[in-house]
């Protein structure tokens, strides 16, 4: 509720510390354009985020200023001092910044306030204090630009680390593909050589045709061969090596591992012997071994290329290349891309646990920005655990919001610094290891998505939870 009484006189304005140095004409102007409002105890004078239309000065009563922090109203100050002010304090910057209230003001007791339109306050600053105006403007934009530059630097450092990790991840399958290709070339050459030897042995057409059919069957069998344990594979190789020795196949112990990997056993080799005769068994088994080895190598190449393709796809998803900035996304796809990009930073002693609610719907979002949030939270969790522990990434739904939670088993965040972790430039990391902007940037991104980010921390259990609206 509010009511309005007579305006303040220039003499009354002069008693307020904010206006005590103004001359008579200036006081007269403010007295004419300002007004007095009364607010009852509990009344909200203005709300954070609303258009900043007025500048308020407290004349009497107790008021409290609060900020919205992670979805909760946090009181930052309470005073009954006459002359304290709030409201459109950035009006002098005009349309250079969004003119919204930066906090909320509430009357704790019945209060009386002097109210100036934001335009009047802005004009007064510009006309009566031009030097102060330039200083204030310079300080405001200087701090903002500095924060932007440092934030971009942090993003570049993070990108460099991710690029190094991605290069390492790409190098492994690429090297595997190159190695498999080189060995494949040798095996194909060996197949041609053994085929010529079989032909020289004057194998009749029926037997050669049967051998080719057995080769095709063996290759298909190798493609779907079950994976054996180390003990099972060793026993199978011993058995097959003995069979090859008994049938005078030279170097049987070298051939056995490949044949076992292809799922072949002594019964298969008995079929080969029956098809082509004992005199051609050595060459036939070697030819068959080359065929199976070739199939296995092509499988390795396929796996390596698929891995490379997956990494490239994850990098595109992570950076949202070839995508519109705002789109409807599946948070699990974003988390997968981020975890792939960060895989190289996971210490050997850290276990990753994923607990996903796959029933969550897609949501409208800026995917590249959300990926940056996940990156900051996961990177901080890995840093906190110091090389060993469990990182849990969890998703779920609460009412009309979904959440993404990143939990670690590190030492926790001390209670005395917890209120400051989202402040710009605040960091607990040693000099050179952090700018203190990761969580600040994450908080601003989440707020931009009309969401919320909260933290719960105790030794061995720290959880950052990001809430995002589904609609």
CSV table of C-alpha atoms in Angstrom, one decimal:
chain,number,residue,atom,x,y,z
A,1,UNK,CA,0.0,0.0,0.0
A,2,UNK,CA,1.1,3.6,-0.5
A,3,UNK,CA,-0.2,7.1,0.1
A,4,UNK,CA,1.1,10.5,-0.9
A,5,UNK,CA,1.3,13.7,1.2
A,6,UNK,CA,2.7,17.2,0.6
A,7,UNK,CA,6.0,17.5,-1.2
A,8,UNK,CA,9.2,18.3,0.7
A,9,UNK,CA,10.4,21.8,0.9
A,10,UNK,CA,13.9,22.8,-0.4
A,11,UNK,CA,14.9,23.3,3.3
A,12,UNK,CA,13.8,19.8,4.2
A,13,UNK,CA,15.7,18.4,1.3
A,14,UNK,CA,18.8,20.2,2.4
A,15,UNK,CA,18.8,18.2,5.7
A,16,UNK,CA,19.4,15.0,3.8
A,17,UNK,CA,23.1,14.2,3.4
A,18,UNK,CA,22.7,13.3,-0.2
A,19,UNK,CA,21.5,16.9,-1.1
A,20,UNK,CA,23.3,19.0,1.5
A,21,UNK,CA,25.8,20.5,-0.9
A,22,UNK,CA,23.2,21.6,-3.5
A,23,UNK,CA,22.3,25.2,-4.0
A,24,UNK,CA,18.8,26.8,-3.7
A,25,UNK,CA,17.8,26.4,-7.3
A,26,UNK,CA,18.9,22.8,-7.5
A,27,UNK,CA,17.0,22.0,-4.3
A,28,UNK,CA,13.9,23.9,-5.6
A,29,UNK,CA,14.0,21.8,-8.8
A,30,UNK,CA,14.2,18.5,-6.9
A,31,UNK,CA,11.4,19.6,-4.5
A,32,UNK,CA,9.1,20.4,-7.4
A,33,UNK,CA,9.7,17.1,-9.3
A,34,UNK,CA,9.9,14.8,-6.3
A,35,UNK,CA,7.1,13.4,-4.1
A,36,UNK,CA,6.7,11.8,-0.7
A,37,UNK,CA,5.3,8.3,-0.4
A,38,UNK,CA,4.3,6.3,2.7
A,39,UNK,CA,4.7,2.5,2.9
A,40,UNK,CA,3.2,0.2,5.5
A,41,UNK,CA,5.3,-2.4,7.3
A,42,UNK,CA,5.9,-5.3,4.9
A,43,UNK,CA,5.2,-3.4,1.7
A,44,UNK,CA,7.5,-4.0,-1.2
A,45,UNK,CA,8.8,-0.7,-2.4
A,46,UNK,CA,10.4,-2.1,-5.6
A,47,UNK,CA,11.4,-5.5,-6.9
A,48,UNK,CA,14.7,-6.7,-8.3
A,49,UNK,CA,14.6,-7.0,-12.1
A,50,UNK,CA,11.6,-4.7,-12.6
A,51,UNK,CA,12.1,-1.5,-14.8
A,52,UNK,CA,13.9,1.1,-12.7
A,53,UNK,CA,11.6,4.1,-12.8
A,54,UNK,CA,12.3,5.8,-9.5
A,55,UNK,CA,15.1,6.8,-7.1
A,56,UNK,CA,14.1,6.5,-3.4
A,57,UNK,CA,15.5,8.3,-0.3
A,58,UNK,CA,14.4,7.1,3.2
A,59,UNK,CA,12.9,9.8,5.4
A,60,UNK,CA,11.8,7.7,8.3
A,61,UNK,CA,11.2,4.1,9.3
A,62,UNK,CA,13.2,0.9,8.8
A,63,UNK,CA,13.8,-0.7,5.4
A,64,UNK,CA,15.7,-3.7,4.1
A,65,UNK,CA,17.5,-4.4,0.8
A,66,UNK,CA,17.6,-7.9,-0.5
A,67,UNK,CA,19.0,-9.8,-3.5
A,68,UNK,CA,17.8,-13.0,-5.2
A,69,UNK,CA,20.5,-15.6,-4.8
A,70,UNK,CA,19.8,-19.1,-6.2
A,71,UNK,CA,16.1,-18.7,-6.1
A,72,UNK,CA,16.0,-17.3,-2.5
A,73,UNK,CA,15.7,-13.8,-1.2
A,74,UNK,CA,18.8,-12.9,0.8
A,75,UNK,CA,18.7,-9.7,2.9
A,76,UNK,CA,21.9,-7.8,2.3
A,77,UNK,CA,21.2,-4.8,4.6
A,78,UNK,CA,18.7,-3.3,7.0
A,79,UNK,CA,18.7,0.3,8.2
A,80,UNK,CA,16.7,3.0,9.7
A,81,UNK,CA,19.2,5.7,8.9
A,82,UNK,CA,17.6,8.8,7.4
A,83,UNK,CA,18.8,9.7,3.9
A,84,UNK,CA,19.8,6.2,2.7
A,85,UNK,CA,18.9,5.7,-0.9
A,86,UNK,CA,18.2,3.0,-3.5
A,87,UNK,CA,16.4,2.3,-6.7
A,88,UNK,CA,17.4,3.7,-10.1
A,89,UNK,CA,21.0,4.3,-9.1
A,90,UNK,CA,22.2,3.6,-12.7
A,91,UNK,CA,19.8,5.9,-14.4
A,92,UNK,CA,22.7,8.3,-15.3
A,93,UNK,CA,24.0,5.7,-17.7
A,94,UNK,CA,20.8,5.9,-19.8
A,95,UNK,CA,20.3,3.3,-22.5
A,96,UNK,CA,23.9,2.1,-22.2
A,97,UNK,CA,22.7,-0.5,-19.7
A,98,UNK,CA,19.4,-2.2,-18.9
A,99,UNK,CA,17.6,0.1,-16.6
A,100,UNK,CA,16.2,-2.4,-14.0
A,101,UNK,CA,16.3,-2.5,-10.2
A,102,UNK,CA,19.5,-4.3,-9.1
A,103,UNK,CA,17.9,-5.4,-5.7
A,104,UNK,CA,14.6,-5.3,-3.9
A,105,UNK,CA,13.6,-2.7,-1.2
A,106,UNK,CA,11.0,-3.6,1.5
A,107,UNK,CA,9.5,-1.6,4.4
A,108,UNK,CA,10.1,-3.4,7.6
A,109,UNK,CA,8.2,-0.8,9.6
A,110,UNK,CA,5.9,1.9,8.4
A,111,UNK,CA,8.2,4.1,6.3
A,112,UNK,CA,8.2,7.5,4.5
A,113,UNK,CA,10.3,8.0,1.4
A,114,UNK,CA,11.2,10.8,-0.9
A,115,UNK,CA,10.7,9.6,-4.5
A,116,UNK,CA,12.4,11.1,-7.6
A,117,UNK,CA,11.6,10.0,-11.2
A,118,UNK,CA,14.6,8.2,-12.7
A,119,UNK,CA,14.8,10.8,-15.5
A,120,UNK,CA,15.1,13.6,-13.0
A,121,UNK,CA,17.8,11.9,-11.0
A,122,UNK,CA,19.8,11.1,-14.2
A,123,UNK,CA,19.5,14.7,-15.5
A,124,UNK,CA,20.7,16.0,-12.1
A,125,UNK,CA,23.8,13.9,-12.1
A,126,UNK,CA,24.7,14.8,-15.7
A,127,UNK,CA,24.1,18.6,-15.3
A,128,UNK,CA,25.3,19.2,-11.8
A,129,UNK,CA,28.3,16.8,-11.5
A,130,UNK,CA,29.7,16.4,-15.0
A,131,UNK,CA,33.1,15.4,-13.7
A,132,UNK,CA,31.7,12.9,-11.3
A,133,UNK,CA,29.4,11.6,-14.1
A,134,UNK,CA,32.4,10.8,-16.3
A,135,UNK,CA,34.3,9.2,-13.4
A,136,UNK,CA,31.3,7.0,-12.5
A,137,UNK,CA,30.7,6.1,-16.1
A,138,UNK,CA,34.4,5.2,-16.6
A,139,UNK,CA,34.5,3.1,-13.4
A,140,UNK,CA,31.3,1.2,-14.3
A,141,UNK,CA,32.2,0.3,-17.8
A,142,UNK,CA,35.9,-0.2,-17.0
A,143,UNK,CA,35.0,-2.8,-14.4
A,144,UNK,CA,32.5,-4.4,-16.8
A,145,UNK,CA,35.0,-4.5,-19.6
A,146,UNK,CA,37.7,-5.9,-17.4
A,147,UNK,CA,35.3,-8.7,-16.2
A,148,UNK,CA,34.5,-9.4,-19.9
A,149,UNK,CA,38.1,-9.6,-20.9
A,150,UNK,CA,39.1,-11.8,-18.0
A,151,UNK,CA,36.0,-14.0,-18.7
A,152,UNK,CA,37.0,-14.4,-22.4
A,153,UNK,CA,40.6,-15.2,-21.3
A,154,UNK,CA,39.2,-18.0,-19.0
A,155,UNK,CA,37.2,-19.3,-21.9
A,156,UNK,CA,40.3,-19.4,-24.1
A,157,UNK,CA,42.3,-21.2,-21.4
A,158,UNK,CA,39.5,-23.7,-21.0
A,159,UNK,CA,39.2,-24.2,-24.7
A,160,UNK,CA,43.0,-24.7,-24.9
A,161,UNK,CA,42.8,-27.5,-22.3
A,162,UNK,CA,39.8,-29.1,-24.0
A,163,UNK,CA,41.6,-28.9,-27.4
A,164,UNK,CA,44.7,-30.6,-25.9
A,165,UNK,CA,42.5,-33.3,-24.4
A,166,UNK,CA,40.5,-33.8,-27.7
A,167,UNK,CA,43.8,-34.0,-29.7
A,168,UNK,CA,45.0,-36.7,-27.3
A,169,UNK,CA,41.7,-38.6,-27.6
A,170,UNK,CA,41.7,-38.3,-31.4
A,171,UNK,CA,45.4,-39.5,-31.6
A,172,UNK,CA,44.6,-42.9,-30.0
A,173,UNK,CA,42.1,-44.2,-32.5
A,174,UNK,CA,43.9,-42.5,-35.4
A,175,UNK,CA,47.1,-44.3,-34.5
A,176,UNK,CA,45.2,-47.6,-34.1
A,177,UNK,CA,43.7,-47.1,-37.6
A,178,UNK,CA,47.1,-46.4,-39.1
A,179,UNK,CA,48.6,-49.5,-37.4
A,180,UNK,CA,45.8,-51.7,-38.4
A,181,UNK,CA,45.9,-50.5,-42.0
A,182,UNK,CA,49.6,-51.3,-42.2
A,183,UNK,CA,49.1,-54.8,-40.8
A,184,UNK,CA,46.1,-55.4,-43.1
A,185,UNK,CA,48.2,-54.6,-46.1
A,186,UNK,CA,50.7,-57.4,-45.0
A,187,UNK,CA,47.9,-59.9,-44.4
A,188,UNK,CA,46.3,-59.3,-47.8
A,189,UNK,CA,49.7,-59.8,-49.5
A,190,UNK,CA,50.0,-63.0,-47.5
A,191,UNK,CA,46.6,-64.2,-48.6
A,192,UNK,CA,47.5,-63.7,-52.2
A,193,UNK,CA,50.8,-65.6,-51.7
A,194,UNK,CA,49.0,-68.6,-50.0
A,195,UNK,CA,46.3,-68.7,-52.6
A,196,UNK,CA,49.0,-69.1,-55.3
A,197,UNK,CA,50.6,-71.9,-53.3
A,198,UNK,CA,47.2,-73.7,-53.0
A,199,UNK,CA,46.6,-73.3,-56.7
A,200,UNK,CA,50.1,-74.7,-57.4
A,201,UNK,CA,49.3,-77.7,-55.4
A,202,UNK,CA,46.7,-78.5,-58.1
A,203,UNK,CA,43.7,-78.4,-55.8
A,204,UNK,CA,40.7,-79.5,-57.8
A,205,UNK,CA,37.9,-77.1,-58.4
A,206,UNK,CA,35.5,-78.8,-56.1
A,207,UNK,CA,37.8,-78.7,-53.1
A,208,UNK,CA,38.9,-75.1,-53.9
A,209,UNK,CA,35.3,-74.1,-54.1
A,210,UNK,CA,34.6,-75.8,-50.7
A,211,UNK,CA,37.6,-74.1,-49.1
A,212,UNK,CA,36.4,-70.7,-50.2
A,213,UNK,CA,32.9,-71.4,-48.8
A,214,UNK,CA,34.6,-72.4,-45.5
A,215,UNK,CA,36.6,-69.2,-45.6
A,216,UNK,CA,33.4,-67.1,-46.0
A,217,UNK,CA,31.7,-68.9,-43.2
A,218,UNK,CA,34.8,-68.4,-40.9
A,219,UNK,CA,34.9,-64.7,-41.7
A,220,UNK,CA,31.2,-64.3,-40.8
A,221,UNK,CA,31.8,-66.4,-37.6
A,222,UNK,CA,34.7,-64.1,-36.7
A,223,UNK,CA,32.5,-61.0,-37.0
A,224,UNK,CA,30.2,-62.3,-34.3
A,225,UNK,CA,32.6,-64.3,-32.2
A,226,UNK,CA,31.9,-64.0,-28.5
A,227,UNK,CA,34.5,-62.2,-26.4
A,228,UNK,CA,36.5,-64.7,-24.2
A,229,UNK,CA,38.0,-64.0,-20.8
A,230,UNK,CA,41.8,-64.2,-20.6
A,231,UNK,CA,41.7,-67.6,-19.0
A,232,UNK,CA,39.2,-69.0,-21.5
A,233,UNK,CA,41.2,-67.6,-24.4
A,234,UNK,CA,44.4,-69.1,-23.0
A,235,UNK,CA,42.8,-72.6,-22.7
A,236,UNK,CA,41.4,-72.4,-26.2
A,237,UNK,CA,44.7,-71.4,-27.7
A,238,UNK,CA,46.5,-74.3,-25.9
A,239,UNK,CA,43.9,-76.8,-27.3
A,240,UNK,CA,44.1,-75.4,-30.8
A,241,UNK,CA,47.9,-75.2,-30.7
A,242,UNK,CA,48.1,-78.9,-29.8
A,243,UNK,CA,45.8,-79.8,-32.7
A,244,UNK,CA,47.9,-77.9,-35.2
A,245,UNK,CA,51.1,-79.5,-33.9
A,246,UNK,CA,49.5,-82.9,-34.2
A,247,UNK,CA,48.6,-82.2,-37.8
A,248,UNK,CA,52.1,-80.9,-38.8
A,249,UNK,CA,51.1,-77.3,-39.3
A,250,UNK,CA,54.2,-75.3,-38.7
A,251,UNK,CA,54.1,-72.4,-36.2
A,252,UNK,CA,50.8,-73.5,-34.9
A,253,UNK,CA,51.3,-71.6,-31.7
A,254,UNK,CA,51.6,-68.4,-33.6
A,255,UNK,CA,48.4,-69.1,-35.6
A,256,UNK,CA,46.3,-70.2,-32.6
A,257,UNK,CA,45.6,-66.7,-31.1
A,258,UNK,CA,44.2,-65.4,-34.3
A,259,UNK,CA,42.0,-68.4,-34.9
A,260,UNK,CA,40.7,-68.4,-31.4
A,261,UNK,CA,39.9,-64.6,-31.6
A,262,UNK,CA,37.9,-65.5,-34.7
A,263,UNK,CA,35.9,-68.0,-32.7
A,264,UNK,CA,37.3,-71.1,-34.5
A,265,UNK,CA,38.2,-74.3,-32.8
A,266,UNK,CA,39.5,-77.8,-33.6
A,267,UNK,CA,36.2,-78.9,-35.1
A,268,UNK,CA,36.4,-76.1,-37.7
A,269,UNK,CA,39.9,-77.1,-38.6
A,270,UNK,CA,38.7,-80.7,-39.0
A,271,UNK,CA,36.3,-79.5,-41.6
A,272,UNK,CA,39.2,-77.7,-43.4
A,273,UNK,CA,41.3,-80.9,-43.4
A,274,UNK,CA,38.4,-82.9,-44.7
A,275,UNK,CA,37.8,-80.4,-47.5
A,276,UNK,CA,41.3,-80.0,-48.9
A,277,UNK,CA,43.2,-83.0,-47.7
A,278,UNK,CA,46.2,-83.4,-45.2
A,279,UNK,CA,48.7,-82.5,-47.9
A,280,UNK,CA,47.3,-79.0,-48.3
A,281,UNK,CA,46.3,-78.4,-44.7
A,282,UNK,CA,49.3,-76.1,-43.8
A,283,UNK,CA,48.7,-73.7,-46.6
A,284,UNK,CA,44.9,-73.8,-46.2
A,285,UNK,CA,45.1,-73.0,-42.4
A,286,UNK,CA,47.5,-70.1,-43.0
A,287,UNK,CA,45.2,-68.7,-45.7
A,288,UNK,CA,42.2,-69.1,-43.4
A,289,UNK,CA,44.2,-67.4,-40.6
A,290,UNK,CA,45.0,-64.4,-42.9
A,291,UNK,CA,41.3,-64.1,-43.8
A,292,UNK,CA,40.3,-64.0,-40.2
A,293,UNK,CA,43.1,-61.6,-39.3
A,294,UNK,CA,42.0,-59.4,-42.1
A,295,UNK,CA,38.4,-59.3,-40.8
A,296,UNK,CA,39.6,-58.5,-37.3
A,297,UNK,CA,41.8,-55.7,-38.5
A,298,UNK,CA,38.9,-54.2,-40.6
A,299,UNK,CA,36.9,-54.3,-37.4
A,300,UNK,CA,39.6,-52.4,-35.6
A,301,UNK,CA,39.7,-49.8,-38.3
A,302,UNK,CA,35.9,-49.5,-38.2
A,303,UNK,CA,36.0,-49.0,-34.5
A,304,UNK,CA,38.8,-46.5,-34.7
A,305,UNK,CA,37.0,-44.4,-37.4
A,306,UNK,CA,33.7,-44.6,-35.5
A,307,UNK,CA,35.5,-43.4,-32.4
A,308,UNK,CA,37.0,-40.5,-34.4
A,309,UNK,CA,33.6,-39.7,-35.9
A,310,UNK,CA,32.1,-39.8,-32.4
A,311,UNK,CA,34.7,-37.4,-31.0
A,312,UNK,CA,34.2,-35.0,-33.9
A,313,UNK,CA,30.4,-35.2,-33.4
A,314,UNK,CA,30.8,-34.5,-29.6
A,315,UNK,CA,33.0,-31.5,-30.4
A,316,UNK,CA,30.4,-30.1,-32.8
A,317,UNK,CA,27.7,-30.8,-30.2
A,318,UNK,CA,29.8,-29.2,-27.5
A,319,UNK,CA,30.5,-26.0,-29.5
A,320,UNK,CA,27.1,-26.1,-31.3
A,321,UNK,CA,28.7,-25.7,-34.7
A,322,UNK,CA,26.2,-25.8,-37.6
A,323,UNK,CA,23.4,-25.2,-35.1
A,324,UNK,CA,21.2,-22.2,-34.3
A,325,UNK,CA,22.2,-20.5,-31.0
A,326,UNK,CA,18.8,-21.2,-29.4
A,327,UNK,CA,17.2,-24.5,-29.9
A,328,UNK,CA,15.3,-27.4,-28.3
A,329,UNK,CA,17.9,-29.7,-26.8
A,330,UNK,CA,18.2,-32.9,-24.8
A,331,UNK,CA,20.4,-32.2,-21.7
A,332,UNK,CA,21.7,-35.7,-21.8
A,333,UNK,CA,23.2,-35.1,-25.3
A,334,UNK,CA,24.9,-32.0,-24.0
A,335,UNK,CA,26.3,-33.8,-20.9
A,336,UNK,CA,27.6,-36.6,-23.1
A,337,UNK,CA,29.4,-34.1,-25.4
A,338,UNK,CA,30.9,-32.3,-22.4
A,339,UNK,CA,32.1,-35.6,-20.7
A,340,UNK,CA,33.7,-36.7,-24.0
A,341,UNK,CA,35.5,-33.4,-24.3
A,342,UNK,CA,36.7,-33.6,-20.7
A,343,UNK,CA,37.6,-37.3,-20.8
A,344,UNK,CA,41.3,-36.5,-21.1
A,345,UNK,CA,41.2,-34.5,-17.8
A,346,UNK,CA,39.8,-37.4,-15.7
A,347,UNK,CA,42.5,-38.8,-13.4
A,348,UNK,CA,42.8,-42.5,-13.3
A,349,UNK,CA,41.6,-42.5,-9.7
A,350,UNK,CA,38.3,-40.8,-10.4
A,351,UNK,CA,35.2,-42.9,-11.0
A,352,UNK,CA,32.4,-41.5,-13.2
A,353,UNK,CA,28.8,-42.4,-12.2
A,354,UNK,CA,25.9,-41.3,-14.5
A,355,UNK,CA,22.4,-41.4,-13.1
A,356,UNK,CA,20.1,-40.1,-15.8
A,357,UNK,CA,16.3,-39.7,-15.9
A,358,UNK,CA,15.8,-40.6,-19.6
A,359,UNK,CA,12.2,-39.6,-19.4
A,360,UNK,CA,13.1,-35.9,-19.2
A,361,UNK,CA,11.7,-33.8,-22.2
A,362,UNK,CA,13.8,-31.6,-24.4
A,363,UNK,CA,14.0,-28.0,-23.4
A,364,UNK,CA,14.6,-24.7,-25.1
A,365,UNK,CA,18.1,-23.5,-24.4
A,366,UNK,CA,21.4,-22.1,-25.7
A,367,UNK,CA,23.4,-25.4,-25.8
A,368,UNK,CA,26.9,-23.9,-26.1
A,369,UNK,CA,26.2,-21.9,-23.0
A,370,UNK,CA,24.9,-24.8,-21.0
A,371,UNK,CA,27.9,-26.9,-22.1
A,372,UNK,CA,30.1,-24.2,-20.5
A,373,UNK,CA,28.1,-24.5,-17.3
A,374,UNK,CA,28.6,-28.3,-17.2
A,375,UNK,CA,32.3,-27.8,-18.0
A,376,UNK,CA,32.9,-25.4,-15.2
A,377,UNK,CA,31.1,-27.6,-12.6
A,378,UNK,CA,32.8,-30.8,-13.7
A,379,UNK,CA,36.2,-29.2,-13.9
A,380,UNK,CA,35.8,-27.7,-10.4
A,381,UNK,CA,34.7,-31.1,-9.1
A,382,UNK,CA,37.7,-32.9,-10.6
A,383,UNK,CA,40.0,-30.2,-9.1
A,384,UNK,CA,38.4,-30.6,-5.7
A,385,UNK,CA,38.9,-34.3,-5.5
A,386,UNK,CA,42.6,-34.1,-6.2
A,387,UNK,CA,43.0,-37.2,-8.3
A,388,UNK,CA,40.7,-39.7,-6.6
A,389,UNK,CA,37.1,-40.0,-5.7
A,390,UNK,CA,33.7,-40.4,-7.4
A,391,UNK,CA,32.1,-37.9,-9.8
A,392,UNK,CA,28.3,-38.3,-10.1
A,393,UNK,CA,26.3,-36.6,-12.9
A,394,UNK,CA,22.6,-36.9,-12.1
A,395,UNK,CA,19.5,-35.6,-13.9
A,396,UNK,CA,15.9,-35.5,-12.7
A,397,UNK,CA,12.7,-33.5,-12.5
A,398,UNK,CA,11.1,-31.4,-9.8
A,399,UNK,CA,7.6,-30.0,-10.6
A,400,UNK,CA,7.9,-28.0,-13.9
A,401,UNK,CA,11.7,-27.9,-13.8
A,402,UNK,CA,14.4,-30.4,-14.6
A,403,UNK,CA,17.8,-30.5,-12.8
A,404,UNK,CA,21.3,-31.4,-13.6
A,405,UNK,CA,23.4,-32.2,-10.6
A,406,UNK,CA,27.2,-32.6,-10.4
A,407,UNK,CA,28.4,-34.2,-7.2
A,408,UNK,CA,31.9,-35.0,-6.0
A,409,UNK,CA,33.5,-36.7,-3.0
A,410,UNK,CA,36.0,-34.0,-2.3
A,411,UNK,CA,36.7,-32.2,1.0
A,412,UNK,CA,33.7,-29.8,0.6
A,413,UNK,CA,33.3,-26.1,0.6
A,414,UNK,CA,33.9,-24.4,3.9
A,415,UNK,CA,30.8,-22.7,5.3
A,416,UNK,CA,32.5,-19.4,5.7
A,417,UNK,CA,33.2,-19.0,2.0
A,418,UNK,CA,30.1,-20.7,0.6
A,419,UNK,CA,28.2,-17.4,0.3
A,420,UNK,CA,31.0,-16.0,-1.9
A,421,UNK,CA,31.6,-18.7,-4.4
A,422,UNK,CA,29.4,-17.1,-7.1
A,423,UNK,CA,31.1,-13.7,-6.7
A,424,UNK,CA,33.2,-12.5,-9.7
A,425,UNK,CA,36.9,-13.1,-9.3
A,426,UNK,CA,36.5,-15.1,-6.1
A,427,UNK,CA,38.5,-18.3,-6.2
A,428,UNK,CA,40.1,-20.8,-3.7
A,429,UNK,CA,42.6,-22.0,-6.3
A,430,UNK,CA,46.2,-21.0,-6.2
A,431,UNK,CA,47.4,-18.0,-8.2
A,432,UNK,CA,47.5,-18.9,-11.9
A,433,UNK,CA,45.1,-21.8,-11.7
A,434,UNK,CA,41.8,-19.9,-11.6
A,435,UNK,CA,40.3,-16.5,-12.3
A,436,UNK,CA,37.3,-16.9,-10.1
A,437,UNK,CA,34.9,-16.4,-13.0
A,438,UNK,CA,33.8,-20.0,-13.7
A,439,UNK,CA,30.9,-20.0,-11.2
A,440,UNK,CA,30.0,-16.4,-11.8
A,441,UNK,CA,29.7,-17.1,-15.6
A,442,UNK,CA,27.8,-20.3,-14.9
A,443,UNK,CA,25.4,-18.4,-12.6
A,444,UNK,CA,24.7,-15.7,-15.2
A,445,UNK,CA,24.1,-18.3,-17.9
A,446,UNK,CA,21.6,-20.2,-15.8
A,447,UNK,CA,19.8,-17.0,-14.9
A,448,UNK,CA,19.7,-16.1,-18.6
A,449,UNK,CA,17.8,-19.4,-19.0
A,450,UNK,CA,15.4,-18.4,-16.3
A,451,UNK,CA,16.9,-21.1,-14.1
A,452,UNK,CA,18.6,-21.4,-10.8
A,453,UNK,CA,21.8,-22.9,-9.4
A,454,UNK,CA,22.3,-24.1,-5.9
A,455,UNK,CA,25.0,-25.8,-3.8
A,456,UNK,CA,25.0,-28.2,-0.9
A,457,UNK,CA,28.3,-29.1,0.6
A,458,UNK,CA,29.7,-31.3,3.4
A,459,UNK,CA,33.0,-33.2,3.6
A,460,UNK,CA,32.8,-36.0,1.1
A,461,UNK,CA,29.6,-34.8,-0.6
A,462,UNK,CA,29.4,-31.5,-2.6
A,463,UNK,CA,26.5,-31.1,-5.0
A,464,UNK,CA,25.9,-28.3,-7.5
A,465,UNK,CA,22.4,-28.5,-8.9
A,466,UNK,CA,21.2,-26.5,-11.9
A,467,UNK,CA,17.4,-26.1,-12.3
A,468,UNK,CA,16.1,-25.3,-15.7
A,469,UNK,CA,12.5,-24.6,-16.7
A,470,UNK,CA,11.0,-27.2,-19.0
A,471,UNK,CA,8.7,-24.7,-20.7
